[in-house]
CSV table of C-alpha atoms in Angstrom, one decimal:
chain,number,residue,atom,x,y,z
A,1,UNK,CA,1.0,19.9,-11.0
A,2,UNK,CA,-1.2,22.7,-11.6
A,3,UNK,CA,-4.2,21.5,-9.8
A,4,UNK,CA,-2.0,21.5,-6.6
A,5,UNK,CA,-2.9,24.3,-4.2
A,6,UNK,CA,-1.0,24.6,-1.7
A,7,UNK,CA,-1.9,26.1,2.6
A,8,UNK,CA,0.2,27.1,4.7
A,9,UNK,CA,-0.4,27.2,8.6
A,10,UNK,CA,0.5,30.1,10.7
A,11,UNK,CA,3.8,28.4,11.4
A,12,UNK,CA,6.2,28.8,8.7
A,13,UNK,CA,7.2,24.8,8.7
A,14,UNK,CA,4.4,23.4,8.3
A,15,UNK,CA,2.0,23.5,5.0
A,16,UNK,CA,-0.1,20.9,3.4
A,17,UNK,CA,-0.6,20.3,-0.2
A,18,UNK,CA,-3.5,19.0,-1.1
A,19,UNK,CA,-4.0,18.1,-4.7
A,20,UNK,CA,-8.0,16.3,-5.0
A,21,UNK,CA,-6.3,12.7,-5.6
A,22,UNK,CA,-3.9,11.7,-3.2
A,23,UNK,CA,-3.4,14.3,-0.3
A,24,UNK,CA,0.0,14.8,0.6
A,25,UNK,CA,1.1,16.5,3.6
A,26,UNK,CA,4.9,18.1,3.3
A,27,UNK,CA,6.9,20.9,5.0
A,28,UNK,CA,7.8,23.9,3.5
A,29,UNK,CA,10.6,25.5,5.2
A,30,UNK,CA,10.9,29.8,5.8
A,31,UNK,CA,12.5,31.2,3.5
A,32,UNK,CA,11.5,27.8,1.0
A,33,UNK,CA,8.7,29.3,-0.9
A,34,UNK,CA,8.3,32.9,-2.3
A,35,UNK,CA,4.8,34.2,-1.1
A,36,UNK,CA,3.0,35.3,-3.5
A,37,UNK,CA,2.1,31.3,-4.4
A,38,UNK,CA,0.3,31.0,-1.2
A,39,UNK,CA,-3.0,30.8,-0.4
A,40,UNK,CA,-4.2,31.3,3.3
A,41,UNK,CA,-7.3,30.0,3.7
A,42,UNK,CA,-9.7,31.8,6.1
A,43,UNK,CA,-11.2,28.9,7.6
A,44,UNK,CA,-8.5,27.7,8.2
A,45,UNK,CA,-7.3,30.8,10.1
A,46,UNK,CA,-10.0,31.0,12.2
A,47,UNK,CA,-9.8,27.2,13.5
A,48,UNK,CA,-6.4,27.4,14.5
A,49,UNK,CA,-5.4,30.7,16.1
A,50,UNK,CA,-2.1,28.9,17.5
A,51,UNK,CA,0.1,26.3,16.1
A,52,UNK,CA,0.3,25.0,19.6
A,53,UNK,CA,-3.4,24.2,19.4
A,54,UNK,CA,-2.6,21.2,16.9
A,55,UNK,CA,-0.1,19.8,19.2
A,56,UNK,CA,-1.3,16.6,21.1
A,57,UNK,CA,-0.7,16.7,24.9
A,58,UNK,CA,3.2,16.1,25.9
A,59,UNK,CA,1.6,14.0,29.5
A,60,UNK,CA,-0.3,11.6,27.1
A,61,UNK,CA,2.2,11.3,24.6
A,62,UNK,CA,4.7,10.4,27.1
A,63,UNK,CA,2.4,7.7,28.6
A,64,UNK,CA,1.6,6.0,25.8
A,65,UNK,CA,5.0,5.5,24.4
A,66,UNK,CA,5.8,4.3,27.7
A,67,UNK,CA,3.2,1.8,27.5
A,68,UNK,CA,4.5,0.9,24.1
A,69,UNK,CA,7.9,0.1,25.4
A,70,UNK,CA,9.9,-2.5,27.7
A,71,UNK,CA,10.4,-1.4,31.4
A,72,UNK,CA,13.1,0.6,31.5
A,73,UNK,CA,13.6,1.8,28.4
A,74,UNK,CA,14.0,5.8,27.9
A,75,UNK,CA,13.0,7.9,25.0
A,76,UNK,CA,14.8,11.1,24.9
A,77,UNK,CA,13.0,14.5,24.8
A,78,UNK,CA,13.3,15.2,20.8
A,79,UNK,CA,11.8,11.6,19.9
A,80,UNK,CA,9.5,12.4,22.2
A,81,UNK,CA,8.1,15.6,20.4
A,82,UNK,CA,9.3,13.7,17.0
A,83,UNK,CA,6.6,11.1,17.9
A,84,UNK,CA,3.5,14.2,19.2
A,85,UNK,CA,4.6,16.4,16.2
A,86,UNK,CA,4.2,12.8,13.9
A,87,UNK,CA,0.6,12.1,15.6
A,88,UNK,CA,-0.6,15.4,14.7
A,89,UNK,CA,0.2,14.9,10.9
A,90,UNK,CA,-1.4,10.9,10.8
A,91,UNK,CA,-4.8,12.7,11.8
A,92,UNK,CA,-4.6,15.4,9.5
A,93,UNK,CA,-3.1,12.7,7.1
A,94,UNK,CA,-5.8,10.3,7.3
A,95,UNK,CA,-8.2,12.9,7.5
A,96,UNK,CA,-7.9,14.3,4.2
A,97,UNK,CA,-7.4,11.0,2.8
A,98,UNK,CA,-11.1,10.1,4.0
A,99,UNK,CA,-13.0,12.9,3.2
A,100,UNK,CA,-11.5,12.5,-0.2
A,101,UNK,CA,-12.5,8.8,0.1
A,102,UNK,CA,-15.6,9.9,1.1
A,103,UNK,CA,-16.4,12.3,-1.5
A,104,UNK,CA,-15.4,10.1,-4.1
A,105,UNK,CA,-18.7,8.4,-3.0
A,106,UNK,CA,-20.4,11.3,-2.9
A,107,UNK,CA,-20.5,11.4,0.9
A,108,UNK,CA,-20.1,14.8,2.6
A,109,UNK,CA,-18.7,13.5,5.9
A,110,UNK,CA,-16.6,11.1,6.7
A,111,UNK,CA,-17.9,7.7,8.0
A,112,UNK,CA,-16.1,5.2,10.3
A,113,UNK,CA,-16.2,2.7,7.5
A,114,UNK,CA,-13.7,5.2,5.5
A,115,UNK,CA,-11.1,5.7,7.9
A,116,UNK,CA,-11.1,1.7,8.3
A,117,UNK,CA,-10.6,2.0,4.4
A,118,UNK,CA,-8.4,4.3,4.4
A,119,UNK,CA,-6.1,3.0,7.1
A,120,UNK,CA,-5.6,0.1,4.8
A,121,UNK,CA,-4.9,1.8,2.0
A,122,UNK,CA,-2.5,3.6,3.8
A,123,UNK,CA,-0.8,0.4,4.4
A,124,UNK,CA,-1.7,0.1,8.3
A,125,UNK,CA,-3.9,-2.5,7.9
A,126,UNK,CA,-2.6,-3.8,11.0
A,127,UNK,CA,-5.2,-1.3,12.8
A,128,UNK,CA,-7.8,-2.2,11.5
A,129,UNK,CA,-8.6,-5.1,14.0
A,130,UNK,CA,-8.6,-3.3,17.1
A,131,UNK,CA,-9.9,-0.7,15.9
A,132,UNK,CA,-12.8,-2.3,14.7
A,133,UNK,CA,-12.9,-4.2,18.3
A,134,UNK,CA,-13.0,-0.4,19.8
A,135,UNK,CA,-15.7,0.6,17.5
A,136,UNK,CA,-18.1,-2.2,18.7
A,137,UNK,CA,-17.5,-1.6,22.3
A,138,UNK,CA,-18.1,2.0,21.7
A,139,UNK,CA,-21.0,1.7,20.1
A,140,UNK,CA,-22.3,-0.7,22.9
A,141,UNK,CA,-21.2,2.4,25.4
A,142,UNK,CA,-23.1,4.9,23.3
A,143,UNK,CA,-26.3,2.5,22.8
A,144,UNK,CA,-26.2,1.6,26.7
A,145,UNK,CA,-25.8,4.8,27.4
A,146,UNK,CA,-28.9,6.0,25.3
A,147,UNK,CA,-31.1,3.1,27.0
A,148,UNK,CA,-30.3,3.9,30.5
A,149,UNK,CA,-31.3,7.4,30.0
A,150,UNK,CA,-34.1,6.4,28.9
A,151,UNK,CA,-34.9,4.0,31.6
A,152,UNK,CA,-34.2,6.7,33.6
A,153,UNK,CA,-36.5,9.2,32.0
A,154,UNK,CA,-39.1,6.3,32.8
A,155,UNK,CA,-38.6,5.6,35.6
A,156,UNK,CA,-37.4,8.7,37.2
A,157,UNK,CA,-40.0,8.5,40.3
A,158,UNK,CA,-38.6,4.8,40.9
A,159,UNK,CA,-35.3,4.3,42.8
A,160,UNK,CA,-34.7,0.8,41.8
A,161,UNK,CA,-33.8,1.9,38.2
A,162,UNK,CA,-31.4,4.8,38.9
A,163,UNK,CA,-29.5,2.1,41.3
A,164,UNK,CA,-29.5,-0.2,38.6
A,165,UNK,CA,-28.2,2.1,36.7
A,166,UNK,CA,-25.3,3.2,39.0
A,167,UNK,CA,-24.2,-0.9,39.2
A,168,UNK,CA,-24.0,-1.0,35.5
A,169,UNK,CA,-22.0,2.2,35.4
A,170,UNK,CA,-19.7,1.0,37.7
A,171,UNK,CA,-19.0,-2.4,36.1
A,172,UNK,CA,-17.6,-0.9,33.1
B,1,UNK,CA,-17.4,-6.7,30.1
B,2,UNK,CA,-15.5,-7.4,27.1
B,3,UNK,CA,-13.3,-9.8,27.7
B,4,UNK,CA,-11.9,-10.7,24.1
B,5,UNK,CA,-8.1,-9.1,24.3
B,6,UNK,CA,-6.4,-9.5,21.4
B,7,UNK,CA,-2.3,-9.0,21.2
B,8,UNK,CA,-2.7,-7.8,24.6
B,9,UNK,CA,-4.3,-5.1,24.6
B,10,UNK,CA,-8.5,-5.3,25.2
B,11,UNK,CA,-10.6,-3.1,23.1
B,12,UNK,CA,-12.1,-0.4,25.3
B,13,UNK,CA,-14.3,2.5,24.8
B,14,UNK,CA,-11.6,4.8,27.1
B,15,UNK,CA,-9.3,7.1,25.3
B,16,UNK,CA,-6.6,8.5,26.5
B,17,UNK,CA,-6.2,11.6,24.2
B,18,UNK,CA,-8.9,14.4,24.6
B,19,UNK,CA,-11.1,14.3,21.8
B,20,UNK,CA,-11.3,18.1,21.8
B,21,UNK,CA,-7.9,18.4,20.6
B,22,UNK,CA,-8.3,15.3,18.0
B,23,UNK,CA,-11.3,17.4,16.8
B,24,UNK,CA,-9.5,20.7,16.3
B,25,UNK,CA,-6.3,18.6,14.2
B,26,UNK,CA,-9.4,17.1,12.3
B,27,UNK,CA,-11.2,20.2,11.4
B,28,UNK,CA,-7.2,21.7,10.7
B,29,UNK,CA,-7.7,19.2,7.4
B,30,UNK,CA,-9.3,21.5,4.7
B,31,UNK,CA,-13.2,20.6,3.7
B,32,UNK,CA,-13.9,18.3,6.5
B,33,UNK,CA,-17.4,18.2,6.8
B,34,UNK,CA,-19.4,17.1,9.9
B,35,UNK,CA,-17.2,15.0,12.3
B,36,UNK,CA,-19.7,12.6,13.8
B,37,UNK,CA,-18.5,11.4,17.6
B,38,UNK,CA,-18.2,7.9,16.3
B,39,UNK,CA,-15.2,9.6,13.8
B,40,UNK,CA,-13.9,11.1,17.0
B,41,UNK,CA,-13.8,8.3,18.6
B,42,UNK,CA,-12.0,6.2,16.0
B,43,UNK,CA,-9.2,8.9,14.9
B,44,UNK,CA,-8.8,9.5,18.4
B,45,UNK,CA,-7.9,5.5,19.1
B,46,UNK,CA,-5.7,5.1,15.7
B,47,UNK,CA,-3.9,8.2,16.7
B,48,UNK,CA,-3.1,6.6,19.8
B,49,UNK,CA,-2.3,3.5,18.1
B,50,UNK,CA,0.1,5.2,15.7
B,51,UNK,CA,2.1,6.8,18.5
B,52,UNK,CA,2.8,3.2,20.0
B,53,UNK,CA,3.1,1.9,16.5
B,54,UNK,CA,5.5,4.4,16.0
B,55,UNK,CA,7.4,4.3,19.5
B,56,UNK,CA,7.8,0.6,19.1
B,57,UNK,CA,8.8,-0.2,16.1
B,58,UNK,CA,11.2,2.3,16.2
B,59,UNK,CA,12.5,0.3,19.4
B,60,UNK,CA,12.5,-2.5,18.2
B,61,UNK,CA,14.6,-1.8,15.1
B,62,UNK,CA,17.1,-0.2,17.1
B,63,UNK,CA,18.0,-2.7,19.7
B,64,UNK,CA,16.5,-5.9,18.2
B,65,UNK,CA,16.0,-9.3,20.3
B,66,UNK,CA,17.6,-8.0,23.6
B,67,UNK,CA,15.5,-9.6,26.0
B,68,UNK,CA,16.5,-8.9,29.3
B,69,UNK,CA,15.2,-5.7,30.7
B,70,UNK,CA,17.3,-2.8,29.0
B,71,UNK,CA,17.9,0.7,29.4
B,72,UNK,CA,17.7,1.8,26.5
B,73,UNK,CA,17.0,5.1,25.0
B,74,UNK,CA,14.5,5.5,21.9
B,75,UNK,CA,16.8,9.0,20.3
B,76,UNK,CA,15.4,11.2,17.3
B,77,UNK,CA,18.0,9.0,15.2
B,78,UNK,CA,15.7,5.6,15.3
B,79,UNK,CA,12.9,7.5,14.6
B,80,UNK,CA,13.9,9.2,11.5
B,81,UNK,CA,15.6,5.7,10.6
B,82,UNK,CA,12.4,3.7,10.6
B,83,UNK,CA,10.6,7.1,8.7
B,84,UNK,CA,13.1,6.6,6.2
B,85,UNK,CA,12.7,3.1,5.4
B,86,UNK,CA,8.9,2.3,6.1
B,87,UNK,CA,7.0,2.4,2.8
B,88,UNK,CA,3.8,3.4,5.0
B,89,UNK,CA,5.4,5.9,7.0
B,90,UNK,CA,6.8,8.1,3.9
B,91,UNK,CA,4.5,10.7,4.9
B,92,UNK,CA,6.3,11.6,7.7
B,93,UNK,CA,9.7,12.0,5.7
B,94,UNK,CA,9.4,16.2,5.7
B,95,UNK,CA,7.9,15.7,9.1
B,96,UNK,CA,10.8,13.4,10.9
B,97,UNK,CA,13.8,14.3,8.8
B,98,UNK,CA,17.2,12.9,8.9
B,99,UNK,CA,19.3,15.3,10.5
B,100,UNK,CA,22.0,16.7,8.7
B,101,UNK,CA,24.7,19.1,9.0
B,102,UNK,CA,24.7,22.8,8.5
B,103,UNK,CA,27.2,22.7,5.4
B,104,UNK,CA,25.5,20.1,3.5
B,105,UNK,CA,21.9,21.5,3.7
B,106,UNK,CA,24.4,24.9,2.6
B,107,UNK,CA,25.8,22.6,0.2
B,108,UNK,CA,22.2,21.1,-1.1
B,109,UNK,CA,20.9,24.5,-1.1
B,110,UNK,CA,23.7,25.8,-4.0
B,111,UNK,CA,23.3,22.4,-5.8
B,112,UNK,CA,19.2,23.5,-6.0
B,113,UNK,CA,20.3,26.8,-6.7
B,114,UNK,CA,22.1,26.2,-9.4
B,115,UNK,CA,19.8,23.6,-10.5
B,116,UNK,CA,18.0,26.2,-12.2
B,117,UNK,CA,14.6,27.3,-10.5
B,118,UNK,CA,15.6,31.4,-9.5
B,119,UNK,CA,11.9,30.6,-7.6
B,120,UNK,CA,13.2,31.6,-4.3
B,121,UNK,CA,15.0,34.5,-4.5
B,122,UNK,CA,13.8,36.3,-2.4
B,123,UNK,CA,14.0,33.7,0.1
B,124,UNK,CA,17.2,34.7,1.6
B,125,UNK,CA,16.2,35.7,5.3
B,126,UNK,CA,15.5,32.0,6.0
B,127,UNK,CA,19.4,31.4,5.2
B,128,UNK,CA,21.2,33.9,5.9
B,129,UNK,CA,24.3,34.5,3.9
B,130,UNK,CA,23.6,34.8,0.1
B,131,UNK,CA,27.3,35.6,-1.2
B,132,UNK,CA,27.1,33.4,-4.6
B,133,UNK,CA,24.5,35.7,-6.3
């Protein structure tokens, strides 16, 4: 256990340990931990100046449980932030868990490929798919994107390409 | 264009969480390097997927099989249900907790107390009332 360090976030309920193995993400309640073993990182403390700033969008949230559910069912108010607060920590989660994939290869960033890997590691292998699906149409975006702006950089005195353009935009 | 749609749902380059914010819970993570737009992308859409993931399955543990259009409400309760017995979710257990009443956290406090760690002593302001000491 000694290798554990342990950060703590300007909110006094949430803190992540994160030993170099296996992150793991826990709360540490006020009052929980004395605080002279605590380390606040100043990176940290300058990328999040409010705790509200990890929180994912309420609107959003709400719509896409919606989505989720059969017509007509409810969620109350607390599941509601239960299911935002829980969001927040996956990413962070599976985060950490790929740059330390990642680093175990000797990578410095984090690669597409090792949140794939590490979502099934994780045990949600049931992602994967679509999320691979996603990846393929968003790299097609990003590539027809690129060509298109190029076309346009060649074509810029021509009409018929920025048109061409415009009909291909508005078929996705 | 892509007309593939698996388990109903088509695979689309649209996300309905802004990225800045994905990017800023990212970066939260200690030593994360770069974050590459494709990264953004993909944490963005698994985040999202996770919240349905999430919302449904507590659902459908909770009122299983009722097929005719219900009004039902998804509570705190089903969540912290499903936390507490998915294997893959057991990183949320600190995170969605079981709810419990005032006098047994008082009562699993004194059992940690005198458990033996005096760690926390100084720790009372979170509590409150510190009579046994």
């Amino acid at each position: 256990m000694g290798q554990k360090e342990i950060f703590i976030l300007p909110c006094p309920t949430l803190a992540f340990t994160i030993t170099s193995k296996t992150p793991t993400i826990c709360v540490i309640y006020a009052g929980s931990v004395s605080g002279n073993n605590l380390r606040f990182p100043d990176k940290l403390r300058n990328m999040v100046e409010r705790i509200e700033d990890l929180n994912l969008p309420n609107a959003v949230i709400a719509r896409l449980i919606k989505e989720s559910l059969p017509d007509g069912a409810n969620v109350s108010k607390e599941a509601r932030a239960a299911i935002a607060r829980a969001a927040s920590v996956f990413a962070i989660f599976v985060t950490s868990s790929s740059t330390a994939l990642a680093h175990k290869q000797n990578h410095k960033t984090i690669t597409a490929k090792d949140i794939l890997q590490t979502l099934s590691e994780l045990d949600f292998e049931s992602f994967v798919p679509s999320l691979t699906q996603d990846l393929e149409v968003y790299r097609k975006m990003v590539k027809d994107k690129k060509e298109s702006k190029a076309n346009k950089k060649d074509a810029s005195t021509s009409e018929k390409a920025s048109s061409s353009v415009a009909t291909e935009e508005a078929a996705e | 264009m892509a007309e593939q749609g698996k388990q109903g749902r088509t695979p689309s380059s649209d996300t309905f969480l802004p990225l800045s914010r994905v990017r800023t819970i990212m970066k939260s993570s200690m030593d994360t390097g770069l974050i590459t737009n494709e990264v953004l992308f993909l944490m963005t859409k698994c985040t999202e997927m996770f919240v349905q993931h999430l919302a449904s399955e507590a659902y459908k543990d909770s009122f299983p099989a009722s097929k005719q259009p219900s009004s039902d409400t998804l509570k705190y309760d089903h969540l912290s249900q499903l936390v507490n017995k998915s294997k893959n979710l057991e990183f949320l257990l600190q995170i969605v907790p079981e709810k419990i009443r005032v006098h047994e956290f008082q009562e699993m406090l004194r059992l940690n107390r005198s458990g033996g760690s005096d760690e926390d002593d100084d720790s009372g302001s979170g509590s409150g009332s510190e009579s046994d000491e």
